PDB file of C-alpha atoms in Angstrom:
ATOM      1  CA  VAL A  57      51.471  75.791 204.078  1.00 77.00           C
ATOM      2  CA  LYS A  58      48.169  77.351 202.768  1.00 78.00           C
ATOM      3  CA  GLU A  59      46.582  76.801 206.096  1.00 78.00           C
ATOM      4  CA  GLY A  60      49.355  78.744 207.814  1.00 81.00           C
ATOM      5  CA  HIS A  61      51.162  75.618 209.185  1.00 85.00           C
ATOM      6  CA  SER A  62      54.992  74.803 208.832  1.00 89.00           C
ATOM      7  CA  VAL A  63      56.714  71.979 207.316  1.00 92.00           C
ATOM      8  CA  LEU A  64      60.269  70.496 207.988  1.00 91.00           C
ATOM      9  CA  ILE A  65      61.748  68.451 205.183  1.00 93.00           C
ATOM     10  CA  PHE A  66      64.780  66.324 206.208  1.00 90.00           C
ATOM     11  CA  CYS A  67      67.376  65.449 203.509  1.00 90.00           C
ATOM     12  CA  PRO A  68      70.442  63.065 203.758  1.00 88.00           C
ATOM     13  CA  THR A  69      73.096  65.556 202.515  1.00 87.00           C
ATOM     14  CA  LYS A  70      73.897  69.238 202.830  1.00 89.00           C
ATOM     15  CA  LYS A  71      73.818  69.664 199.039  1.00 91.00           C
ATOM     16  CA  LEU A  72      70.295  68.119 198.739  1.00 92.00           C
ATOM     17  CA  VAL A  73      69.150  70.403 201.626  1.00 94.00           C
ATOM     18  CA  GLU A  74      70.049  73.440 199.538  1.00 94.00           C
ATOM     19  CA  THR A  75      68.939  72.195 196.093  1.00 95.00           C
ATOM     20  CA  THR A  76      65.586  70.889 197.602  1.00 95.00           C
ATOM     21  CA  ALA A  77      64.862  74.380 199.172  1.00 95.00           C
ATOM     22  CA  LEU A  78      65.751  76.034 195.805  1.00 95.00           C
ATOM     23  CA  ARG A  79      63.343  73.898 194.012  1.00 95.00           C
ATOM     24  CA  ILE A  80      60.563  74.354 196.300  1.00 95.00           C
ATOM     25  CA  ALA A  81      60.957  78.205 196.150  1.00 94.00           C
ATOM     26  CA  LYS A  82      61.201  78.012 192.369  1.00 93.00           C
ATOM     27  CA  TYR A  83      57.859  76.040 192.373  1.00 92.00           C
ATOM     28  CA  MET A  84      56.124  78.385 194.670  1.00 88.00           C
ATOM     29  CA  SER A  85      57.448  81.448 192.437  1.00 87.00           C
ATOM     30  CA  THR A  86      55.268  80.008 189.517  1.00 82.00           C
ATOM     31  CA  SER A  87      52.054  80.587 191.550  1.00 77.00           C
ATOM     32  CA  THR A  88      52.790  83.179 194.109  1.00 75.00           C
ATOM     33  CA  SER A  89      54.549  86.471 194.249  1.00 71.00           C
ATOM     34  CA  PRO A  90      57.337  86.919 196.675  1.00 71.00           C
ATOM     35  CA  MET A  91      56.112  88.407 200.102  1.00 70.00           C
ATOM     36  CA  HIS A  92      58.364  91.072 201.478  1.00 64.00           C
ATOM     37  CA  SER A  93      56.920  91.009 205.004  1.00 66.00           C
ATOM     38  CA  THR A  94      58.720  92.850 207.735  1.00 80.00           C
ATOM     39  CA  PRO A  95      60.379  89.683 209.134  1.00 83.00           C
ATOM     40  CA  ARG A  96      61.465  88.584 205.748  1.00 87.00           C
ATOM     41  CA  SER A  97      62.767  91.952 204.607  1.00 87.00           C
ATOM     42  CA  THR A  98      64.628  92.103 207.947  1.00 88.00           C
ATOM     43  CA  ALA A  99      66.080  88.853 207.366  1.00 89.00           C
ATOM     44  CA  ILE A 100      67.369  89.722 203.987  1.00 87.00           C
ATOM     45  CA  GLU A 101      69.021  92.896 205.208  1.00 89.00           C
ATOM     46  CA  MET A 102      70.713  91.040 208.014  1.00 89.00           C
ATOM     47  CA  LEU A 103      72.052  88.322 205.564  1.00 88.00           C
ATOM     48  CA  LYS A 104      73.527  91.182 203.558  1.00 89.00           C
ATOM     49  CA  THR A 105      75.655  92.189 206.555  1.00 86.00           C
ATOM     50  CA  ASN A 106      77.638  89.086 206.059  1.00 81.00           C
ATOM     51  CA  PRO A 107      81.325  90.075 204.808  1.00 79.00           C
ATOM     52  CA  CYS A 108      80.874  87.607 201.958  1.00 79.00           C
ATOM     53  CA  GLY A 109      77.518  88.918 201.065  1.00 83.00           C
ATOM     54  CA  PRO A 110      74.135  87.294 201.427  1.00 87.00           C
ATOM     55  CA  ASP A 111      73.751  83.621 200.760  1.00 89.00           C
ATOM     56  CA  PRO A 112      72.208  83.740 197.197  1.00 93.00           C
ATOM     57  CA  ILE A 113      69.900  80.621 197.909  1.00 94.00           C
ATOM     58  CA  LEU A 114      68.542  82.140 201.083  1.00 94.00           C
ATOM     59  CA  GLU A 115      68.319  85.508 199.474  1.00 92.00           C
ATOM     60  CA  PHE A 116      65.981  83.884 196.715  1.00 93.00           C
ATOM     61  CA  CYS A 117      64.116  81.487 198.894  1.00 93.00           C
ATOM     62  CA  ILE A 118      63.119  83.478 201.987  1.00 92.00           C
ATOM     63  CA  PRO A 119      60.616  86.002 200.076  1.00 92.00           C
ATOM     64  CA  TYR A 120      58.716  82.905 199.284  1.00 91.00           C
ATOM     65  CA  GLY A 121      58.773  81.614 202.918  1.00 91.00           C
ATOM     66  CA  VAL A 122      61.242  78.926 202.168  1.00 94.00           C
ATOM     67  CA  ALA A 123      64.762  78.505 203.682  1.00 95.00           C
ATOM     68  CA  TYR A 124      67.481  75.739 204.527  1.00 94.00           C
ATOM     69  CA  HIS A 125      69.333  74.911 207.558  1.00 91.00           C
ATOM     70  CA  HIS A 126      72.572  72.815 208.014  1.00 88.00           C
ATOM     71  CA  ALA A 127      75.920  73.012 209.558  1.00 80.00           C
ATOM     72  CA  GLY A 128      77.427  74.957 206.751  1.00 83.00           C
ATOM     73  CA  LEU A 129      75.619  78.077 207.566  1.00 86.00           C
ATOM     74  CA  THR A 130      77.422  80.736 209.638  1.00 84.00           C
ATOM     75  CA  PHE A 131      76.202  81.179 213.163  1.00 83.00           C
ATOM     76  CA  GLU A 132      74.580  84.610 212.092  1.00 86.00           C
ATOM     77  CA  GLU A 133      72.795  82.855 209.149  1.00 90.00           C
ATOM     78  CA  ARG A 134      71.371  80.095 211.439  1.00 88.00           C
ATOM     79  CA  GLU A 135      70.077  82.757 213.715  1.00 89.00           C
ATOM     80  CA  VAL A 136      68.310  84.690 210.973  1.00 91.00           C
ATOM     81  CA  VAL A 137      66.773  81.368 209.692  1.00 91.00           C
ATOM     82  CA  GLU A 138      65.679  80.124 213.074  1.00 89.00           C
ATOM     83  CA  ARG A 139      64.042  83.272 214.180  1.00 90.00           C
ATOM     84  CA  CYS A 140      62.135  83.539 210.897  1.00 90.00           C
ATOM     85  CA  TYR A 141      60.817  80.099 211.284  1.00 89.00           C
ATOM     86  CA  ARG A 142      59.721  80.742 214.843  1.00 87.00           C
ATOM     87  CA  GLU A 143      58.009  83.766 213.740  1.00 87.00           C
ATOM     88  CA  THR A 144      56.264  81.832 210.830  1.00 86.00           C
ATOM     89  CA  ALA A 145      57.912  84.012 208.190  1.00 89.00           C
ATOM     90  CA  ILE A 146      59.507  80.843 206.992  1.00 91.00           C
ATOM     91  CA  GLN A 147      56.907  78.006 206.474  1.00 91.00           C
ATOM     92  CA  VAL A 148      59.022  75.489 204.656  1.00 94.00           C
ATOM     93  CA  LEU A 149      62.396  74.605 206.175  1.00 94.00           C
ATOM     94  CA  THR A 150      64.739  71.937 204.538  1.00 94.00           C
ATOM     95  CA  CYS A 151      67.325  70.627 206.753  1.00 90.00           C
ATOM     96  CA  THR A 152      69.583  67.740 207.837  1.00 84.00           C
ATOM     97  CA  THR A 153      68.672  65.402 210.719  1.00 73.00           C
ATOM     98  CA  THR A 154      71.216  67.329 213.072  1.00 67.00           C
ATOM     99  CA  LEU A 155      68.584  69.985 213.381  1.00 68.00           C
ATOM    100  CA  ALA A 156      66.329  67.565 215.193  1.00 60.00           C
ATOM    101  CA  ALA A 157      68.900  66.987 217.783  1.00 62.00           C
ATOM    102  CA  GLY A 158      70.070  70.655 218.465  1.00 61.00           C
ATOM    103  CA  VAL A 159      67.397  73.048 217.764  1.00 67.00           C
ATOM    104  CA  ASN A 160      63.823  73.248 219.034  1.00 72.00           C
ATOM    105  CA  LEU A 161      62.048  73.991 215.778  1.00 77.00           C
ATOM    106  CA  PRO A 162      58.589  72.301 215.905  1.00 79.00           C
ATOM    107  CA  SER A 163      56.254  71.906 212.909  1.00 85.00           C
ATOM    108  CA  ARG A 164      52.932  70.540 211.829  1.00 88.00           C
ATOM    109  CA  ARG A 165      54.413  68.095 209.297  1.00 91.00           C
ATOM    110  CA  VAL A 166      57.802  66.485 208.940  1.00 91.00           C
ATOM    111  CA  ILE A 167      58.994  64.898 205.601  1.00 92.00           C
ATOM    112  CA  PHE A 168      61.830  62.564 205.200  1.00 92.00           C
ATOM    113  CA  LEU A 169      63.036  62.464 201.568  1.00 90.00           C
ATOM    114  CA  THR A 170      64.963  59.375 202.424  1.00 87.00           C
ATOM    115  CA  ALA A 171      65.809  57.333 205.484  1.00 85.00           C
ATOM    116  CA  LYS A 172      69.434  58.127 205.334  1.00 83.00           C
ATOM    117  CA  ILE A 173      72.257  60.430 206.544  1.00 78.00           C
ATOM    118  CA  GLY A 174      74.679  60.623 203.904  1.00 74.00           C
ATOM    119  CA  ILE A 175      75.167  57.036 202.601  1.00 75.00           C
ATOM    120  CA  ASP A 176      74.208  55.443 205.960  1.00 79.00           C
ATOM    121  CA  ARG A 177      70.611  54.398 207.140  1.00 85.00           C
ATOM    122  CA  ILE A 178      69.165  56.094 210.033  1.00 84.00           C
ATOM    123  CA  ASP A 179      68.072  54.202 213.163  1.00 85.00           C
ATOM    124  CA  ALA A 180      64.824  54.232 215.029  1.00 86.00           C
ATOM    125  CA  THR A 181      66.256  56.600 217.673  1.00 84.00           C
ATOM    126  CA  ARG A 182      67.185  59.289 214.927  1.00 84.00           C
ATOM    127  CA  TYR A 183      63.723  58.982 213.015  1.00 87.00           C
ATOM    128  CA  LYS A 184      61.787  59.255 216.186  1.00 86.00           C
ATOM    129  CA  GLN A 185      63.594  62.280 217.362  1.00 83.00           C
ATOM    130  CA  ALA A 186      63.065  63.959 214.089  1.00 84.00           C
ATOM    131  CA  ALA A 187      59.591  62.897 213.834  1.00 84.00           C
ATOM    132  CA  GLY A 188      58.935  64.215 217.041  1.00 83.00           C
ATOM    133  CA  ARG A 189      59.074  67.774 215.788  1.00 83.00           C
ATOM    134  CA  ALA A 190      55.664  67.338 214.339  1.00 85.00           C
ATOM    135  CA  GLY A 191      52.644  68.133 216.603  1.00 82.00           C
ATOM    136  CA  ARG A 192      54.424  69.159 219.911  1.00 76.00           C
ATOM    137  CA  VAL A 193      52.195  69.066 222.779  1.00 70.00           C
ATOM    138  CA  GLY A 194      51.094  72.509 223.820  1.00 71.00           C
ATOM    139  CA  LEU A 195      52.164  73.901 220.377  1.00 73.00           C
ATOM    140  CA  ASP A 196      49.907  72.232 217.990  1.00 76.00           C
ATOM    141  CA  VAL A 197      46.732  69.911 218.103  1.00 79.00           C
ATOM    142  CA  LYS A 198      48.259  67.183 215.641  1.00 86.00           C
ATOM    143  CA  GLY A 199      51.321  66.421 213.715  1.00 89.00           C
ATOM    144  CA  GLU A 200      52.138  64.355 210.656  1.00 90.00           C
ATOM    145  CA  SER A 201      55.390  62.455 209.626  1.00 90.00           C
ATOM    146  CA  ILE A 202      55.885  61.231 206.032  1.00 90.00           C
ATOM    147  CA  LEU A 203      58.730  58.800 205.383  1.00 90.00           C
ATOM    148  CA  LEU A 204      59.492  58.294 201.746  1.00 91.00           C
ATOM    149  CA  GLY A 205      61.472  55.276 200.505  1.00 88.00           C
ATOM    150  CA  LYS A 206      61.641  52.635 197.669  1.00 88.00           C
ATOM    151  CA  PRO A 207      59.363  49.576 197.596  1.00 89.00           C
ATOM    152  CA  GLY A 208      62.080  47.264 198.559  1.00 90.00           C
ATOM    153  CA  GLU A 209      62.453  49.397 201.744  1.00 89.00           C
ATOM    154  CA  VAL A 210      59.044  48.741 203.115  1.00 90.00           C
ATOM    155  CA  GLY A 211      60.262  46.374 205.930  1.00 91.00           C
ATOM    156  CA  TYR A 212      63.048  48.658 207.001  1.00 90.00           C
ATOM    157  CA  LEU A 213      60.839  51.758 207.079  1.00 90.00           C
ATOM    158  CA  THR A 214      58.243  49.941 209.122  1.00 91.00           C
ATOM    159  CA  SER A 215      60.947  48.855 211.649  1.00 90.00           C
ATOM    160  CA  LEU A 216      61.811  52.564 212.086  1.00 89.00           C
ATOM    161  CA  ILE A 217      58.200  53.350 213.018  1.00 88.00           C
ATOM    162  CA  THR A 218      57.631  50.462 215.347  1.00 88.00           C
ATOM    163  CA  GLY A 219      61.175  49.836 216.658  1.00 82.00           C
ATOM    164  CA  LYS A 220      61.897  50.095 220.325  1.00 83.00           C
ATOM    165  CA  LEU A 221      64.280  52.819 221.385  1.00 81.00           C
ATOM    166  CA  PRO A 222      67.484  51.832 223.384  1.00 80.00           C
ATOM    167  CA  LYS A 223      68.064  53.246 226.712  1.00 84.00           C
ATOM    168  CA  ALA A 224      69.277  56.900 226.630  1.00 83.00           C
ATOM    169  CA  ALA A 225      72.828  57.579 227.658  1.00 88.00           C
ATOM    170  CA  SER A 226      74.572  60.956 228.079  1.00 92.00           C
ATOM    171  CA  SER A 227      77.211  61.855 225.726  1.00 91.00           C
ATOM    172  CA  LEU A 228      78.935  63.986 228.279  1.00 93.00           C
ATOM    173  CA  ALA A 229      80.515  61.142 230.280  1.00 89.00           C
ATOM    174  CA  SER A 230      84.278  61.343 230.889  1.00 83.00           C
ATOM    175  CA  SER A 231      84.799  58.392 228.462  1.00 85.00           C
ATOM    176  CA  LYS A 232      83.466  60.568 225.696  1.00 85.00           C
ATOM    177  CA  ARG A 233      84.103  64.260 224.434  1.00 87.00           C
ATOM    178  CA  GLY A 234      80.767  65.621 224.751  1.00 93.00           C
ATOM    179  CA  MET A 235      81.578  67.728 227.907  1.00 95.00           C
ATOM    180  CA  THR A 236      84.478  69.381 226.469  1.00 95.00           C
ATOM    181  CA  ARG A 237      82.389  70.796 223.550  1.00 94.00           C
ATOM    182  CA  ALA A 238      79.392  71.755 225.980  1.00 95.00           C
ATOM    183  CA  ILE A 239      81.690  73.702 228.294  1.00 96.00           C
ATOM    184  CA  GLY A 240      83.781  75.047 225.572  1.00 95.00           C
ATOM    185  CA  GLU A 241      80.595  76.468 223.996  1.00 94.00           C
ATOM    186  CA  ALA A 242      79.171  77.650 227.095  1.00 95.00           C
ATOM    187  CA  ILE A 243      82.290  79.675 227.914  1.00 96.00           C
ATOM    188  CA  ALA A 244      82.893  81.056 224.392  1.00 95.00           C
ATOM    189  CA  SER A 245      79.261  82.100 224.123  1.00 92.00           C
ATOM    190  CA  GLY A 246      79.390  83.921 227.535  1.00 92.00           C
ATOM    191  CA  VAL A 247      76.793  81.639 229.126  1.00 92.00           C
ATOM    192  CA  THR A 248      79.294  80.583 231.865  1.00 92.00           C
ATOM    193  CA  ALA A 249      82.413  82.314 233.058  1.00 92.00           C
ATOM    194  CA  THR A 250      83.147  81.577 236.784  1.00 93.00           C
ATOM    195  CA  VAL A 251      84.283  78.235 238.162  1.00 92.00           C
ATOM    196  CA  TYR A 252      81.024  78.163 240.129  1.00 93.00           C
ATOM    197  CA  ASP A 253      78.939  78.653 236.928  1.00 94.00           C
ATOM    198  CA  VAL A 254      80.709  76.023 235.011  1.00 95.00           C
ATOM    199  CA  ARG A 255      80.071  73.526 237.768  1.00 94.00           C
ATOM    200  CA  LYS A 256      76.503  74.466 238.082  1.00 95.00           C
ATOM    201  CA  TYR A 257      76.108  74.323 234.290  1.00 95.00           C
ATOM    202  CA  ALA A 258      77.621  70.906 234.034  1.00 95.00           C
ATOM    203  CA  ASN A 259      75.272  69.770 237.051  1.00 95.00           C
ATOM    204  CA  CYS A 260      72.172  70.758 235.139  1.00 94.00           C
ATOM    205  CA  THR A 261      72.966  68.191 232.382  1.00 94.00           C
ATOM    206  CA  PHE A 262      71.357  64.578 231.915  1.00 94.00           C
ATOM    207  CA  LEU A 263      74.784  63.288 232.959  1.00 95.00           C
ATOM    208  CA  ARG A 264      73.933  64.373 236.499  1.00 94.00           C
ATOM    209  CA  GLU A 265      70.883  62.303 236.592  1.00 93.00           C
ATOM    210  CA  GLU A 266      72.345  59.350 234.896  1.00 93.00           C
ATOM    211  CA  LYS A 267      75.676  58.992 236.626  1.00 92.00           C
ATOM    212  CA  GLY A 268      75.549  61.307 239.574  1.00 93.00           C
ATOM    213  CA  GLU A 269      77.677  64.389 240.709  1.00 93.00           C
ATOM    214  CA  GLU A 270      80.937  62.541 241.036  1.00 93.00           C
ATOM    215  CA  GLU A 271      80.956  61.579 237.305  1.00 94.00           C
ATOM    216  CA  VAL A 272      79.988  65.124 236.414  1.00 95.00           C
ATOM    217  CA  GLY A 273      82.892  66.368 238.423  1.00 94.00           C
ATOM    218  CA  VAL A 274      85.327  64.028 236.774  1.00 94.00           C
ATOM    219  CA  ALA A 275      84.030  64.856 233.135  1.00 95.00           C
ATOM    220  CA  THR A 276      84.151  68.655 233.908  1.00 95.00           C
ATOM    221  CA  THR A 277      87.712  68.519 235.179  1.00 95.00           C
ATOM    222  CA  ALA A 278      88.858  66.689 232.198  1.00 95.00           C
ATOM    223  CA  ALA A 279      87.143  69.071 229.840  1.00 95.00           C
ATOM    224  CA  LEU A 280      88.492  72.238 231.362  1.00 95.00           C
ATOM    225  CA  GLU A 281      92.050  70.682 231.433  1.00 95.00           C
ATOM    226  CA  PHE A 282      91.800  70.000 227.769  1.00 96.00           C
ATOM    227  CA  LEU A 283      90.455  73.520 226.963  1.00 96.00           C
ATOM    228  CA  GLU A 284      93.237  75.118 228.989  1.00 96.00           C
ATOM    229  CA  ARG A 285      95.965  73.011 227.891  1.00 96.00           C
ATOM    230  CA  ASN A 286      95.122  73.537 224.057  1.00 96.00           C
ATOM    231  CA  ASP A 287      94.468  77.295 224.363  1.00 95.00           C
ATOM    232  CA  PHE A 288      90.730  77.401 224.130  1.00 96.00           C
ATOM    233  CA  VAL A 289      90.426  79.242 227.439  1.00 96.00           C
ATOM    234  CA  THR A 290      92.510  80.999 229.854  1.00 96.00           C
ATOM    235  CA  TYR A 291      91.947  81.009 233.740  1.00 94.00           C
ATOM    236  CA  ASN A 292      92.287  83.871 236.149  1.00 93.00           C
ATOM    237  CA  ALA A 293      93.045  82.245 239.426  1.00 91.00           C
ATOM    238  CA  MET A 294      92.526  85.641 241.397  1.00 89.00           C
ATOM    239  CA  HIS A 295      89.043  86.102 240.214  1.00 89.00           C
ATOM    240  CA  GLY A 296      88.152  82.488 239.458  1.00 90.00           C
ATOM    241  CA  VAL A 297      87.108  83.289 235.951  1.00 94.00           C
ATOM    242  CA  TYR A 298      87.503  81.456 232.583  1.00 95.00           C
ATOM    243  CA  LYS A 299      88.001  83.689 229.419  1.00 95.00           C
ATOM    244  CA  PRO A 300      87.606  82.357 225.895  1.00 96.00           C
ATOM    245  CA  THR A 301      90.424  82.704 223.594  1.00 96.00           C
ATOM    246  CA  MET A 302      89.992  83.685 219.752  1.00 95.00           C
ATOM    247  CA  LEU A 303      90.421  80.056 218.943  1.00 95.00           C
ATOM    248  CA  ALA A 304      87.500  79.228 221.171  1.00 95.00           C
ATOM    249  CA  LYS A 305      85.339  81.833 219.715  1.00 94.00           C
ATOM    250  CA  ALA A 306      86.327  80.716 216.160  1.00 93.00           C
ATOM    251  CA  THR A 307      85.545  77.176 217.130  1.00 93.00           C
ATOM    252  CA  PHE A 308      81.995  78.058 218.522  1.00 91.00           C
ATOM    253  CA  LYS A 309      81.179  79.875 215.426  1.00 86.00           C
ATOM    254  CA  SER A 310      82.436  77.173 213.098  1.00 84.00           C
ATOM    255  CA  GLY A 311      80.293  74.349 214.612  1.00 81.00           C
ATOM    256  CA  LEU A 312      83.384  72.218 215.111  1.00 87.00           C
ATOM    257  CA  SER A 313      83.989  70.347 218.254  1.00 91.00           C
ATOM    258  CA  PRO A 314      87.234  71.484 220.116  1.00 94.00           C
ATOM    259  CA  HIS A 315      89.008  68.146 219.145  1.00 93.00           C
ATOM    260  CA  GLU A 316      88.090  68.857 215.533  1.00 90.00           C
ATOM    261  CA  ALA A 317      89.127  72.410 215.763  1.00 92.00           C
ATOM    262  CA  LYS A 318      92.435  71.402 217.284  1.00 93.00           C
ATOM    263  CA  LEU A 319      93.290  69.294 214.232  1.00 89.00           C
ATOM    264  CA  VAL A 320      92.163  71.997 211.816  1.00 87.00           C
ATOM    265  CA  TYR A 321      94.209  74.617 213.665  1.00 89.00           C
ATOM    266  CA  GLU A 322      97.359  72.366 213.816  1.00 87.00           C
ATOM    267  CA  ASP A 323      96.988  71.653 210.032  1.00 83.00           C
ATOM    268  CA  LEU A 324      96.607  75.301 208.984  1.00 81.00           C
ATOM    269  CA  ASP A 325      99.426  76.535 211.464  1.00 83.00           C
ATOM    270  CA  GLU A 326     101.732  73.845 209.728  1.00 80.00           C
ATOM    271  CA  ALA A 327     100.505  75.102 206.307  1.00 78.00           C
ATOM    272  CA  ARG A 328     101.801  78.779 207.173  1.00 77.00           C
ATOM    273  CA  ASN A 329     105.182  77.384 206.947  1.00 75.00           C
ATOM    274  CA  HIS A 330     104.867  74.856 204.235  1.00 77.00           C
ATOM    275  CA  PHE A 331     102.054  75.556 201.720  1.00 79.00           C
ATOM    276  CA  VAL A 332     102.331  73.813 198.213  1.00 77.00           C
ATOM    277  CA  MET A 333     101.137  76.145 195.592  1.00 75.00           C
ATOM    278  CA  SER A 334     102.105  74.179 192.584  1.00 77.00           C
ATOM    279  CA  SER A 335      98.773  72.481 192.468  1.00 80.00           C
ATOM    280  CA  ASP A 336      95.393  72.813 194.129  1.00 83.00           C
ATOM    281  CA  MET A 337      95.743  69.841 196.292  1.00 82.00           C
ATOM    282  CA  HIS A 338      97.045  71.385 199.504  1.00 81.00           C
ATOM    283  CA  LEU A 339      94.058  73.849 199.298  1.00 81.00           C
ATOM    284  CA  ILE A 340      91.465  70.982 198.650  1.00 81.00           C
ATOM    285  CA  PHE A 341      92.979  69.052 201.712  1.00 80.00           C
ATOM    286  CA  HIS A 342      92.281  71.992 203.895  1.00 76.00           C
ATOM    287  CA  CYS A 343      88.620  72.380 202.674  1.00 76.00           C
ATOM    288  CA  THR A 344      87.852  68.578 202.998  1.00 76.00           C
ATOM    289  CA  PRO A 345      85.746  67.783 206.226  1.00 72.00           C
ATOM    290  CA  TYR A 346      87.489  65.705 208.799  1.00 69.00           C
ATOM    291  CA  VAL A 347      84.433  63.400 209.298  1.00 66.00           C
ATOM    292  CA  SER A 348      82.849  62.252 206.003  1.00 60.00           C
ATOM    293  CA  GLY A 349      81.291  58.976 206.933  1.00 62.00           C
ATOM    294  CA  ILE A 350      82.812  57.553 203.674  1.00 68.00           C
ATOM    295  CA  GLU A 351      85.181  54.583 204.008  1.00 74.00           C
ATOM    296  CA  PRO A 352      87.528  54.451 201.014  1.00 76.00           C
ATOM    297  CA  ASP A 353      88.768  51.492 199.030  1.00 82.00           C
ATOM    298  CA  TRP A 354      92.186  51.524 200.542  1.00 79.00           C
ATOM    299  CA  SER A 355      93.777  49.085 198.025  1.00 83.00           C
ATOM    300  CA  ARG A 356      92.609  51.491 195.225  1.00 85.00           C
ATOM    301  CA  PHE A 357      93.725  54.413 197.179  1.00 83.00           C
ATOM    302  CA  TYR A 358      97.094  52.876 197.746  1.00 83.00           C
ATOM    303  CA  GLY A 359      97.413  52.266 193.967  1.00 85.00           C
ATOM    304  CA  ILE A 360      96.537  55.844 193.125  1.00 87.00           C
ATOM    305  CA  PHE A 361      99.019  57.144 195.646  1.00 84.00           C
ATOM    306  CA  LEU A 362     101.844  55.288 194.244  1.00 85.00           C
ATOM    307  CA  ASN A 363     101.250  56.954 191.021  1.00 88.00           C
ATOM    308  CA  LEU A 364     100.803  60.427 192.280  1.00 87.00           C
ATOM    309  CA  PRO A 365     102.672  63.330 190.483  1.00 88.00           C
ATOM    310  CA  PRO A 366     105.664  64.751 192.493  1.00 85.00           C
ATOM    311  CA  ASP A 367     103.937  68.050 193.434  1.00 83.00           C
ATOM    312  CA  ILE A 368     100.817  66.000 194.755  1.00 86.00           C
ATOM    313  CA  GLY A 369     103.170  63.544 196.353  1.00 83.00           C
ATOM    314  CA  LYS A 370     104.818  66.460 198.319  1.00 83.00           C
ATOM    315  CA  VAL A 371     101.399  67.441 199.667  1.00 83.00           C
ATOM    316  CA  ALA A 372     100.823  63.970 200.748  1.00 84.00           C
ATOM    317  CA  ARG A 373     104.000  63.720 202.633  1.00 81.00           C
ATOM    318  CA  LEU A 374     103.419  67.310 204.451  1.00 81.00           C
ATOM    319  CA  VAL A 375     100.167  66.075 205.735  1.00 79.00           C
ATOM    320  CA  GLY A 376     101.269  62.657 206.991  1.00 80.00           C
ATOM    321  CA  VAL A 377     100.171  60.365 204.299  1.00 81.00           C
ATOM    322  CA  ASN A 378     103.118  58.154 203.242  1.00 78.00           C
ATOM    323  CA  GLU A 379     103.642  54.487 201.951  1.00 76.00           C
ATOM    324  CA  GLY A 380     104.232  53.305 205.408  1.00 75.00           C
ATOM    325  CA  VAL A 381     100.806  54.539 206.786  1.00 71.00           C
ATOM    326  CA  LEU A 382      98.936  53.173 203.894  1.00 74.00           C
ATOM    327  CA  ALA A 383     100.631  49.765 204.037  1.00 66.00           C
ATOM    328  CA  LEU A 384      99.443  49.268 207.783  1.00 62.00           C
TER     329      LEU A 384
END
């Protein structure tokens, strides 16, 4: 950092991403004064335009050249952080490994606090994708990757570095849901609008090289049908133009996939008619991520369910959890 280079620090959870950024900024505050350069000051002012106010951690960290990045940030907050990092106003960025897959932010050094995502170990593909952020050709003369772990993990950590990568496969195939998200976000962001633009966009993906134009056509048609059928887009046949709905724009800003957003929207729509206010459980349910990567102990869960108080049991029945489902 003192030499003017940048560092990416990959953390296993969003919470650790935030706490690590805060700890680094606090450490730097003991030896340096906050630098209110133009990019940093502009970033703080832009964060203050958020209806909920600026994120307190980012507001404290950015003057010291530190920030964090994960899916919990709003679209506007991500833009601010990414721009500051590219302009070197931010030199230390803590993040989850999802950053390695979706955003082009190279660095001199990449540090892995642990070789995990949540509670699951990363594989060689995810490690090398993230480590590849260091020392990008044409952007830097060298790069460093530091992988931290316990003494008993040496063999596993070594396999991440030396392991062979599996053959790359597109996630946009018709048998998967990637194309629905890709096209939905392209329409919602204004990148594409006409039928011609959507088809051209789809044919510029890796799927075209891997499976051919016919598979791209099948996946694109299926994606557009899903988006229309579930009110993410409307189609003007006279002009051949797709227009995003408010649901599509909200989905794009949320970072959810259309399939995830559909589930969230349906639950919220149902809650408008039947929201249980006698406890916090219904609210907690709607704040809980659909995908957590955690597999419950179902026998224990079933035992807890049988002893729920009446008000919480009512919430369970409203969201589709009942004894018949848990007994399967």
